[in-house]
DNA sequence: CTGAAGTTTCAATATTTTCTGAAAGTTTAA
DNA sequence: TTAAACTTTCAGAAAATATTGAAACTTCAG
């Protein structure tokens, strides 16, 4: 590993735990991202100085995140792995996967709890709060799903617009209301 | 704890680790959110069956996330704790804090690495990828900061608009270009 | 079939993180 | 001051998580 690659790989390993996967999975992913050529499981193990078994589990994990692909080289029995398409694709995958793991279970739980009848004043207050949390999470989830279905270019336009989006919204409201009233 | 509160608290404890804090911190926070009245550290420890020391550390953590407030009751020496303002405020705080912990350090590292001169073909490819990641993270960071500065109502309008925002963007482009050319 | 080349599994071990509780620290009323 | 009421700290114990490596499994060419 060259120094540039090494610092990236090590950093990604450390951050890994914050991003929802462990150190070695983070390192493996980082290495695959910056390598033009796909790598074998053994190459990963050797380069990162981790056991072959650990690599096997890490691959399973990255596959479940749909962040890597297998690639077969004709005449070679080994499996080669490479990071998914573009950086945007990867970001969207990570975002989506985290939503599934971090938000969806909570939404399910909240829906269940909100079906129950509050037994007293205190529970009524609690349920009110849970209702607010539920609505917020649902709005955010729906929104993020819709954003994900937009093309990267459009998303980019939207983001670059930044808070200017507020202006556009006001503008739209004005036009809409003048159309409605006129 | 009533059953409704208990299931919420336990769930939040389990999810806690995915949200960036540990089980007991998650439980403490959940309990404070659904309690109208502020609670003392001892009440938290007793209700959740955890040690007083653990509560003290958890409070420190929640304070650093700016998710709870202290409240003083006149004539009482104990400190009372309560969850911050609205659910929106809390969501924005969590989002912001996570960005600081999960994205900012990576951006810093990427900036450093991008200053270096690639030593060979392979490093050039790696740097190219790192550049893409950097730009993406920067765009997202800037955007999320700008969104945070918008009022909850406006944010809500924007989210409820969903992917319809694409339509509004097209519309804006059309108007802009006709203004420019006309 | 057979065995070489490769992959996965999982019990045991190592590492990291969390939690406890006693001791030290702080604040305040008298 | 003093001491009671309360909070924080932190070393060690407990729990959770990650890692290894040897054995089991799979696949395929001959």
PDB file of N, CA and C in Angstrom, chain B residues 64-134:
ATOM      1  N   UNK B  64     -23.444  16.710  25.980  1.00  0.00           N
ATOM      2  CA  UNK B  64     -22.533  17.022  24.881  1.00  0.00           C
ATOM      3  C   UNK B  64     -23.263  16.960  23.537  1.00  0.00           C
ATOM      4  N   UNK B  65     -24.323  16.171  23.494  1.00  0.00           N
ATOM      5  CA  UNK B  65     -25.152  16.124  22.286  1.00  0.00           C
ATOM      6  C   UNK B  65     -26.167  17.273  22.292  1.00  0.00           C
ATOM      7  N   UNK B  66     -26.179  18.001  23.384  1.00  0.00           N
ATOM      8  CA  UNK B  66     -27.153  19.078  23.584  1.00  0.00           C
ATOM      9  C   UNK B  66     -28.584  18.579  23.420  1.00  0.00           C
ATOM     10  N   UNK B  67     -28.838  17.407  23.968  1.00  0.00           N
ATOM     11  CA  UNK B  67     -30.181  16.839  23.846  1.00  0.00           C
ATOM     12  C   UNK B  67     -31.000  17.002  25.117  1.00  0.00           C
ATOM     13  N   UNK B  68     -30.329  17.323  26.214  1.00  0.00           N
ATOM     14  CA  UNK B  68     -31.070  17.552  27.457  1.00  0.00           C
ATOM     15  C   UNK B  68     -30.636  18.861  28.116  1.00  0.00           C
ATOM     16  N   UNK B  69     -31.485  19.332  28.997  1.00  0.00           N
ATOM     17  CA  UNK B  69     -31.276  20.564  29.761  1.00  0.00           C
ATOM     18  C   UNK B  69     -31.301  20.258  31.233  1.00  0.00           C
ATOM     19  N   UNK B  70     -30.651  21.109  32.028  1.00  0.00           N
ATOM     20  CA  UNK B  70     -30.839  20.987  33.473  1.00  0.00           C
ATOM     21  C   UNK B  70     -31.938  21.974  33.870  1.00  0.00           C
ATOM     22  N   UNK B  71     -32.618  21.600  34.920  1.00  0.00           N
ATOM     23  CA  UNK B  71     -33.646  22.501  35.411  1.00  0.00           C
ATOM     24  C   UNK B  71     -33.542  22.519  36.924  1.00  0.00           C
ATOM     25  N   UNK B  72     -33.591  23.705  37.500  1.00  0.00           N
ATOM     26  CA  UNK B  72     -33.508  23.777  38.961  1.00  0.00           C
ATOM     27  C   UNK B  72     -34.882  24.056  39.551  1.00  0.00           C
ATOM     28  N   UNK B  73     -35.182  23.281  40.579  1.00  0.00           N
ATOM     29  CA  UNK B  73     -36.442  23.477  41.282  1.00  0.00           C
ATOM     30  C   UNK B  73     -36.134  24.270  42.547  1.00  0.00           C
ATOM     31  N   UNK B  74     -36.788  25.411  42.742  1.00  0.00           N
ATOM     32  CA  UNK B  74     -36.471  26.265  43.903  1.00  0.00           C
ATOM     33  C   UNK B  74     -36.630  25.495  45.210  1.00  0.00           C
ATOM     34  N   UNK B  75     -35.664  25.666  46.080  1.00  0.00           N
ATOM     35  CA  UNK B  75     -35.710  24.992  47.371  1.00  0.00           C
ATOM     36  C   UNK B  75     -35.285  23.540  47.323  1.00  0.00           C
ATOM     37  N   UNK B  76     -34.847  23.080  46.144  1.00  0.00           N
ATOM     38  CA  UNK B  76     -34.395  21.690  46.031  1.00  0.00           C
ATOM     39  C   UNK B  76     -32.971  21.728  45.493  1.00  0.00           C
ATOM     40  N   UNK B  77     -32.116  20.982  46.131  1.00  0.00           N
ATOM     41  CA  UNK B  77     -30.719  21.056  45.745  1.00  0.00           C
ATOM     42  C   UNK B  77     -30.389  20.155  44.558  1.00  0.00           C
ATOM     43  N   UNK B  78     -31.244  19.183  44.326  1.00  0.00           N
ATOM     44  CA  UNK B  78     -30.979  18.234  43.234  1.00  0.00           C
ATOM     45  C   UNK B  78     -31.061  18.921  41.865  1.00  0.00           C
ATOM     46  N   UNK B  79     -30.379  18.296  40.905  1.00  0.00           N
ATOM     47  CA  UNK B  79     -30.508  18.774  39.530  1.00  0.00           C
ATOM     48  C   UNK B  79     -31.582  17.946  38.842  1.00  0.00           C
ATOM     49  N   UNK B  80     -32.421  18.623  38.087  1.00  0.00           N
ATOM     50  CA  UNK B  80     -33.444  17.935  37.314  1.00  0.00           C
ATOM     51  C   UNK B  80     -33.072  18.019  35.839  1.00  0.00           C
ATOM     52  N   UNK B  81     -33.397  16.962  35.123  1.00  0.00           N
ATOM     53  CA  UNK B  81     -33.055  16.939  33.692  1.00  0.00           C
ATOM     54  C   UNK B  81     -34.308  16.760  32.854  1.00  0.00           C
ATOM     55  N   UNK B  82     -34.306  17.413  31.690  1.00  0.00           N
ATOM     56  CA  UNK B  82     -35.440  17.235  30.784  1.00  0.00           C
ATOM     57  C   UNK B  82     -34.938  17.246  29.350  1.00  0.00           C
ATOM     58  N   UNK B  83     -35.691  16.597  28.462  1.00  0.00           N
ATOM     59  CA  UNK B  83     -35.311  16.558  27.049  1.00  0.00           C
ATOM     60  C   UNK B  83     -35.539  17.926  26.433  1.00  0.00           C
ATOM     61  N   UNK B  84     -34.725  18.211  25.441  1.00  0.00           N
ATOM     62  CA  UNK B  84     -34.791  19.494  24.744  1.00  0.00           C
ATOM     63  C   UNK B  84     -36.129  19.712  24.060  1.00  0.00           C
ATOM     64  N   UNK B  85     -36.424  20.968  23.775  1.00  0.00           N
ATOM     65  CA  UNK B  85     -37.618  21.441  23.068  1.00  0.00           C
ATOM     66  C   UNK B  85     -38.421  20.457  22.236  1.00  0.00           C
ATOM     67  N   UNK B  86     -38.595  20.774  20.972  1.00  0.00           N
ATOM     68  CA  UNK B  86     -39.475  19.972  20.139  1.00  0.00           C
ATOM     69  C   UNK B  86     -38.731  18.787  19.530  1.00  0.00           C
ATOM     70  N   UNK B  87     -39.533  17.871  19.000  1.00  0.00           N
ATOM     71  CA  UNK B  87     -38.963  16.711  18.339  1.00  0.00           C
ATOM     72  C   UNK B  87     -38.078  17.140  17.160  1.00  0.00           C
ATOM     73  N   UNK B  88     -38.488  18.178  16.475  1.00  0.00           N
ATOM     74  CA  UNK B  88     -37.664  18.695  15.370  1.00  0.00           C
ATOM     75  C   UNK B  88     -36.307  19.150  15.865  1.00  0.00           C
ATOM     76  N   UNK B  89     -36.307  19.897  16.952  1.00  0.00           N
ATOM     77  CA  UNK B  89     -35.042  20.354  17.517  1.00  0.00           C
ATOM     78  C   UNK B  89     -34.135  19.170  17.806  1.00  0.00           C
ATOM     79  N   UNK B  90     -34.741  18.134  18.372  1.00  0.00           N
ATOM     80  CA  UNK B  90     -33.943  16.971  18.750  1.00  0.00           C
ATOM     81  C   UNK B  90     -33.387  16.282  17.508  1.00  0.00           C
ATOM     82  N   UNK B  91     -34.251  16.113  16.491  1.00  0.00           N
ATOM     83  CA  UNK B  91     -33.804  15.439  15.273  1.00  0.00           C
ATOM     84  C   UNK B  91     -32.644  16.204  14.635  1.00  0.00           C
ATOM     85  N   UNK B  92     -32.780  17.528  14.618  1.00  0.00           N
ATOM     86  CA  UNK B  92     -31.728  18.345  14.007  1.00  0.00           C
ATOM     87  C   UNK B  92     -30.426  18.224  14.789  1.00  0.00           C
ATOM     88  N   UNK B  93     -30.538  18.201  16.123  1.00  0.00           N
ATOM     89  CA  UNK B  93     -29.346  18.054  16.961  1.00  0.00           C
ATOM     90  C   UNK B  93     -28.644  16.730  16.690  1.00  0.00           C
ATOM     91  N   UNK B  94     -29.430  15.655  16.653  1.00  0.00           N
ATOM     92  CA  UNK B  94     -28.832  14.344  16.419  1.00  0.00           C
ATOM     93  C   UNK B  94     -28.146  14.312  15.062  1.00  0.00           C
ATOM     94  N   UNK B  95     -28.823  14.850  14.086  1.00  0.00           N
ATOM     95  CA  UNK B  95     -28.288  14.864  12.732  1.00  0.00           C
ATOM     96  C   UNK B  95     -26.968  15.640  12.665  1.00  0.00           C
ATOM     97  N   UNK B  96     -26.997  16.809  13.266  1.00  0.00           N
ATOM     98  CA  UNK B  96     -25.825  17.677  13.251  1.00  0.00           C
ATOM     99  C   UNK B  96     -24.640  17.028  13.968  1.00  0.00           C
ATOM    100  N   UNK B  97     -24.955  16.479  15.143  1.00  0.00           N
ATOM    101  CA  UNK B  97     -23.900  15.873  15.943  1.00  0.00           C
ATOM    102  C   UNK B  97     -23.269  14.690  15.213  1.00  0.00           C
ATOM    103  N   UNK B  98     -24.118  13.910  14.565  1.00  0.00           N
ATOM    104  CA  UNK B  98     -23.594  12.762  13.845  1.00  0.00           C
ATOM    105  C   UNK B  98     -22.749  13.222  12.674  1.00  0.00           C
ATOM    106  N   UNK B  99     -23.162  14.275  12.007  1.00  0.00           N
ATOM    107  CA  UNK B  99     -22.360  14.781  10.909  1.00  0.00           C
ATOM    108  C   UNK B  99     -20.972  15.154  11.425  1.00  0.00           C
ATOM    109  N   UNK B 100     -20.949  15.844  12.565  1.00  0.00           N
ATOM    110  CA  UNK B 100     -19.660  16.248  13.126  1.00  0.00           C
ATOM    111  C   UNK B 100     -18.771  15.052  13.425  1.00  0.00           C
ATOM    112  N   UNK B 101     -19.380  13.986  13.927  1.00  0.00           N
ATOM    113  CA  UNK B 101     -18.580  12.840  14.338  1.00  0.00           C
ATOM    114  C   UNK B 101     -18.260  11.906  13.201  1.00  0.00           C
ATOM    115  N   UNK B 102     -19.149  11.823  12.223  1.00  0.00           N
ATOM    116  CA  UNK B 102     -19.006  10.800  11.192  1.00  0.00           C
ATOM    117  C   UNK B 102     -18.446  11.337   9.885  1.00  0.00           C
ATOM    118  N   UNK B 103     -18.698  12.590   9.597  1.00  0.00           N
ATOM    119  CA  UNK B 103     -18.284  13.117   8.297  1.00  0.00           C
ATOM    120  C   UNK B 103     -17.114  14.086   8.391  1.00  0.00           C
ATOM    121  N   UNK B 104     -17.183  15.028   9.320  1.00  0.00           N
ATOM    122  CA  UNK B 104     -16.155  16.050   9.383  1.00  0.00           C
ATOM    123  C   UNK B 104     -14.729  15.513   9.474  1.00  0.00           C
ATOM    124  N   UNK B 105     -14.466  14.525  10.332  1.00  0.00           N
ATOM    125  CA  UNK B 105     -13.086  14.015  10.397  1.00  0.00           C
ATOM    126  C   UNK B 105     -12.631  13.444   9.060  1.00  0.00           C
ATOM    127  N   UNK B 106     -13.534  12.806   8.357  1.00  0.00           N
ATOM    128  CA  UNK B 106     -13.173  12.235   7.062  1.00  0.00           C
ATOM    129  C   UNK B 106     -12.861  13.334   6.054  1.00  0.00           C
ATOM    130  N   UNK B 107     -13.650  14.388   6.075  1.00  0.00           N
ATOM    131  CA  UNK B 107     -13.381  15.511   5.173  1.00  0.00           C
ATOM    132  C   UNK B 107     -11.988  16.087   5.428  1.00  0.00           C
ATOM    133  N   UNK B 108     -11.653  16.250   6.693  1.00  0.00           N
ATOM    134  CA  UNK B 108     -10.332  16.774   7.050  1.00  0.00           C
ATOM    135  C   UNK B 108      -9.231  15.876   6.502  1.00  0.00           C
ATOM    136  N   UNK B 109      -9.383  14.579   6.737  1.00  0.00           N
ATOM    137  CA  UNK B 109      -8.389  13.630   6.255  1.00  0.00           C
ATOM    138  C   UNK B 109      -8.264  13.688   4.737  1.00  0.00           C
ATOM    139  N   UNK B 110      -9.398  13.756   4.060  1.00  0.00           N
ATOM    140  CA  UNK B 110      -9.368  13.781   2.590  1.00  0.00           C
ATOM    141  C   UNK B 110      -8.660  15.029   2.076  1.00  0.00           C
ATOM    142  N   UNK B 111      -8.935  16.147   2.716  1.00  0.00           N
ATOM    143  CA  UNK B 111      -8.271  17.393   2.300  1.00  0.00           C
ATOM    144  C   UNK B 111      -6.763  17.250   2.407  1.00  0.00           C
ATOM    145  N   UNK B 112      -6.300  16.664   3.515  1.00  0.00           N
ATOM    146  CA  UNK B 112      -4.859  16.465   3.699  1.00  0.00           C
ATOM    147  C   UNK B 112      -4.293  15.595   2.597  1.00  0.00           C
ATOM    148  N   UNK B 113      -4.934  14.465   2.378  1.00  0.00           N
ATOM    149  CA  UNK B 113      -4.413  13.503   1.413  1.00  0.00           C
ATOM    150  C   UNK B 113      -4.408  14.078   0.000  1.00  0.00           C
ATOM    151  N   UNK B 114      -5.390  14.923  -0.294  1.00  0.00           N
ATOM    152  CA  UNK B 114      -5.486  15.469  -1.650  1.00  0.00           C
ATOM    153  C   UNK B 114      -4.402  16.500  -1.952  1.00  0.00           C
ATOM    154  N   UNK B 115      -3.743  16.979  -0.898  1.00  0.00           N
ATOM    155  CA  UNK B 115      -2.648  17.935  -1.110  1.00  0.00           C
ATOM    156  C   UNK B 115      -1.380  17.246  -1.607  1.00  0.00           C
ATOM    157  N   UNK B 116      -1.323  15.928  -1.365  1.00  0.00           N
ATOM    158  CA  UNK B 116      -0.114  15.208  -1.750  1.00  0.00           C
ATOM    159  C   UNK B 116      -0.090  14.884  -3.236  1.00  0.00           C
ATOM    160  N   UNK B 117       1.130  14.764  -3.748  1.00  0.00           N
ATOM    161  CA  UNK B 117       1.298  14.470  -5.164  1.00  0.00           C
ATOM    162  C   UNK B 117       1.342  12.964  -5.378  1.00  0.00           C
ATOM    163  N   UNK B 118       0.484  12.455  -6.250  1.00  0.00           N
ATOM    164  CA  UNK B 118       0.473  11.011  -6.495  1.00  0.00           C
ATOM    165  C   UNK B 118       1.793  10.533  -7.079  1.00  0.00           C
ATOM    166  N   UNK B 119       2.301   9.424  -6.572  1.00  0.00           N
ATOM    167  CA  UNK B 119       3.621   8.948  -6.972  1.00  0.00           C
ATOM    168  C   UNK B 119       3.569   8.074  -8.220  1.00  0.00           C
ATOM    169  N   UNK B 120       2.441   7.509  -8.521  1.00  0.00           N
ATOM    170  CA  UNK B 120       2.342   6.646  -9.692  1.00  0.00           C
ATOM    171  C   UNK B 120       0.902   6.544 -10.189  1.00  0.00           C
ATOM    172  N   UNK B 121       0.757   5.799 -11.262  1.00  0.00           N
ATOM    173  CA  UNK B 121      -0.545   5.565 -11.893  1.00  0.00           C
ATOM    174  C   UNK B 121      -1.620   5.182 -10.886  1.00  0.00           C
ATOM    175  N   UNK B 122      -1.253   4.210 -10.045  1.00  0.00           N
ATOM    176  CA  UNK B 122      -2.204   3.663  -9.083  1.00  0.00           C
ATOM    177  C   UNK B 122      -2.658   4.722  -8.073  1.00  0.00           C
ATOM    178  N   UNK B 123      -1.692   5.488  -7.600  1.00  0.00           N
ATOM    179  CA  UNK B 123      -2.022   6.544  -6.644  1.00  0.00           C
ATOM    180  C   UNK B 123      -2.870   7.625  -7.301  1.00  0.00           C
ATOM    181  N   UNK B 124      -2.626   7.859  -8.571  1.00  0.00           N
ATOM    182  CA  UNK B 124      -3.404   8.868  -9.282  1.00  0.00           C
ATOM    183  C   UNK B 124      -4.868   8.439  -9.321  1.00  0.00           C
ATOM    184  N   UNK B 125      -5.082   7.139  -9.593  1.00  0.00           N
ATOM    185  CA  UNK B 125      -6.456   6.633  -9.626  1.00  0.00           C
ATOM    186  C   UNK B 125      -7.100   6.778  -8.246  1.00  0.00           C
ATOM    187  N   UNK B 126      -6.327   6.386  -7.227  1.00  0.00           N
ATOM    188  CA  UNK B 126      -6.845   6.467  -5.858  1.00  0.00           C
ATOM    189  C   UNK B 126      -7.245   7.903  -5.529  1.00  0.00           C
ATOM    190  N   UNK B 127      -6.358   8.821  -5.871  1.00  0.00           N
ATOM    191  CA  UNK B 127      -6.644  10.218  -5.540  1.00  0.00           C
ATOM    192  C   UNK B 127      -7.875  10.735  -6.263  1.00  0.00           C
ATOM    193  N   UNK B 128      -8.046  10.270  -7.476  1.00  0.00           N
ATOM    194  CA  UNK B 128      -9.226  10.652  -8.239  1.00  0.00           C
ATOM    195  C   UNK B 128     -10.492  10.246  -7.468  1.00  0.00           C
ATOM    196  N   UNK B 129     -10.497   9.014  -7.006  1.00  0.00           N
ATOM    197  CA  UNK B 129     -11.649   8.516  -6.242  1.00  0.00           C
ATOM    198  C   UNK B 129     -11.845   9.334  -4.971  1.00  0.00           C
ATOM    199  N   UNK B 130     -10.714   9.601  -4.293  1.00  0.00           N
ATOM    200  CA  UNK B 130     -10.805  10.345  -3.041  1.00  0.00           C
ATOM    201  C   UNK B 130     -11.359  11.737  -3.299  1.00  0.00           C
ATOM    202  N   UNK B 131     -11.002  12.268  -4.449  1.00  0.00           N
ATOM    203  CA  UNK B 131     -11.504  13.582  -4.825  1.00  0.00           C
ATOM    204  C   UNK B 131     -13.025  13.550  -4.968  1.00  0.00           C
ATOM    205  N   UNK B 132     -13.500  12.520  -5.627  1.00  0.00           N
ATOM    206  CA  UNK B 132     -14.955  12.380  -5.795  1.00  0.00           C
ATOM    207  C   UNK B 132     -15.654  12.273  -4.440  1.00  0.00           C
ATOM    208  N   UNK B 133     -15.067  11.460  -3.562  1.00  0.00           N
ATOM    209  CA  UNK B 133     -15.673  11.290  -2.238  1.00  0.00           C
ATOM    210  C   UNK B 133     -15.688  12.626  -1.501  1.00  0.00           C
ATOM    211  N   UNK B 134     -14.554  13.318  -1.576  1.00  0.00           N
ATOM    212  CA  UNK B 134     -14.461  14.620  -0.918  1.00  0.00           C
ATOM    213  C   UNK B 134     -15.550  15.572  -1.409  1.00  0.00           C
TER     214      UNK B 134
END
